[in-house]
PDB file of C-alpha atoms in Angstrom:
ATOM      1  CA  MET A   1     -12.314 -11.114   7.851  1.00 75.00           C
ATOM      2  CA  THR A   2     -13.167 -14.537   6.484  1.00 91.00           C
ATOM      3  CA  VAL A   3     -13.639 -15.313   2.804  1.00 90.00           C
ATOM      4  CA  GLU A   4     -17.355 -15.777   3.442  1.00 92.00           C
ATOM      5  CA  GLU A   5     -17.593 -12.326   5.035  1.00 92.00           C
ATOM      6  CA  LYS A   6     -15.738 -10.801   2.093  1.00 87.00           C
ATOM      7  CA  MET A   7     -18.093 -12.484  -0.371  1.00 88.00           C
ATOM      8  CA  ARG A   8     -21.116 -11.140   1.514  1.00 90.00           C
ATOM      9  CA  LEU A   9     -19.625  -7.649   1.449  1.00 87.00           C
ATOM     10  CA  VAL A  10     -18.871  -7.880  -2.268  1.00 83.00           C
ATOM     11  CA  LEU A  11     -22.376  -9.136  -3.033  1.00 85.00           C
ATOM     12  CA  SER A  12     -24.009  -6.382  -0.990  1.00 86.00           C
ATOM     13  CA  LEU A  13     -21.851  -3.754  -2.713  1.00 80.00           C
ATOM     14  CA  ALA A  14     -22.713  -5.263  -6.091  1.00 78.00           C
ATOM     15  CA  GLU A  15     -26.439  -5.213  -5.333  1.00 80.00           C
ATOM     16  CA  GLU A  16     -26.287  -1.586  -4.197  1.00 77.00           C
ATOM     17  CA  GLY A  17     -24.289  -0.669  -7.285  1.00 69.00           C
ATOM     18  CA  MET A  18     -26.719  -2.371  -9.641  1.00 69.00           C
ATOM     19  CA  GLU A  19     -29.634  -0.564  -8.002  1.00 71.00           C
ATOM     20  CA  GLN A  20     -27.841   2.746  -8.512  1.00 69.00           C
ATOM     21  CA  GLY A  21     -26.377   1.642 -11.848  1.00 66.00           C
ATOM     22  CA  GLU A  22     -22.987   3.179 -11.138  1.00 65.00           C
ATOM     23  CA  ILE A  23     -20.521   0.564  -9.842  1.00 60.00           C
ATOM     24  CA  PRO A  24     -18.432  -1.059 -12.602  1.00 68.00           C
ATOM     25  CA  ILE A  25     -17.597  -4.767 -12.442  1.00 67.00           C
ATOM     26  CA  ALA A  26     -13.900  -3.976 -11.899  1.00 63.00           C
ATOM     27  CA  ALA A  27     -14.666  -2.104  -8.672  1.00 68.00           C
ATOM     28  CA  ILE A  28     -16.659  -5.077  -7.409  1.00 67.00           C
ATOM     29  CA  ILE A  29     -13.777  -7.434  -8.195  1.00 69.00           C
ATOM     30  CA  PHE A  30     -11.196  -5.216  -6.479  1.00 67.00           C
ATOM     31  CA  HIS A  31     -13.370  -4.981  -3.369  1.00 61.00           C
ATOM     32  CA  GLY A  32     -13.086  -8.770  -3.139  1.00 56.00           C
ATOM     33  CA  ASP A  33      -9.309  -8.716  -2.737  1.00 54.00           C
TER      34      ASP A  33
END
C-alpha cells in the first residue's frame, strides 16, 4: 500500500466517522500508521 493509498483510506474513514460522529481523532491517526 502506498502512502497516497493510506491517506485516501484515512480520509475516507475520517469522513465516515464525522458523518456518524463516533470516530475519535486518535483512531484516525492510528489507521494512518
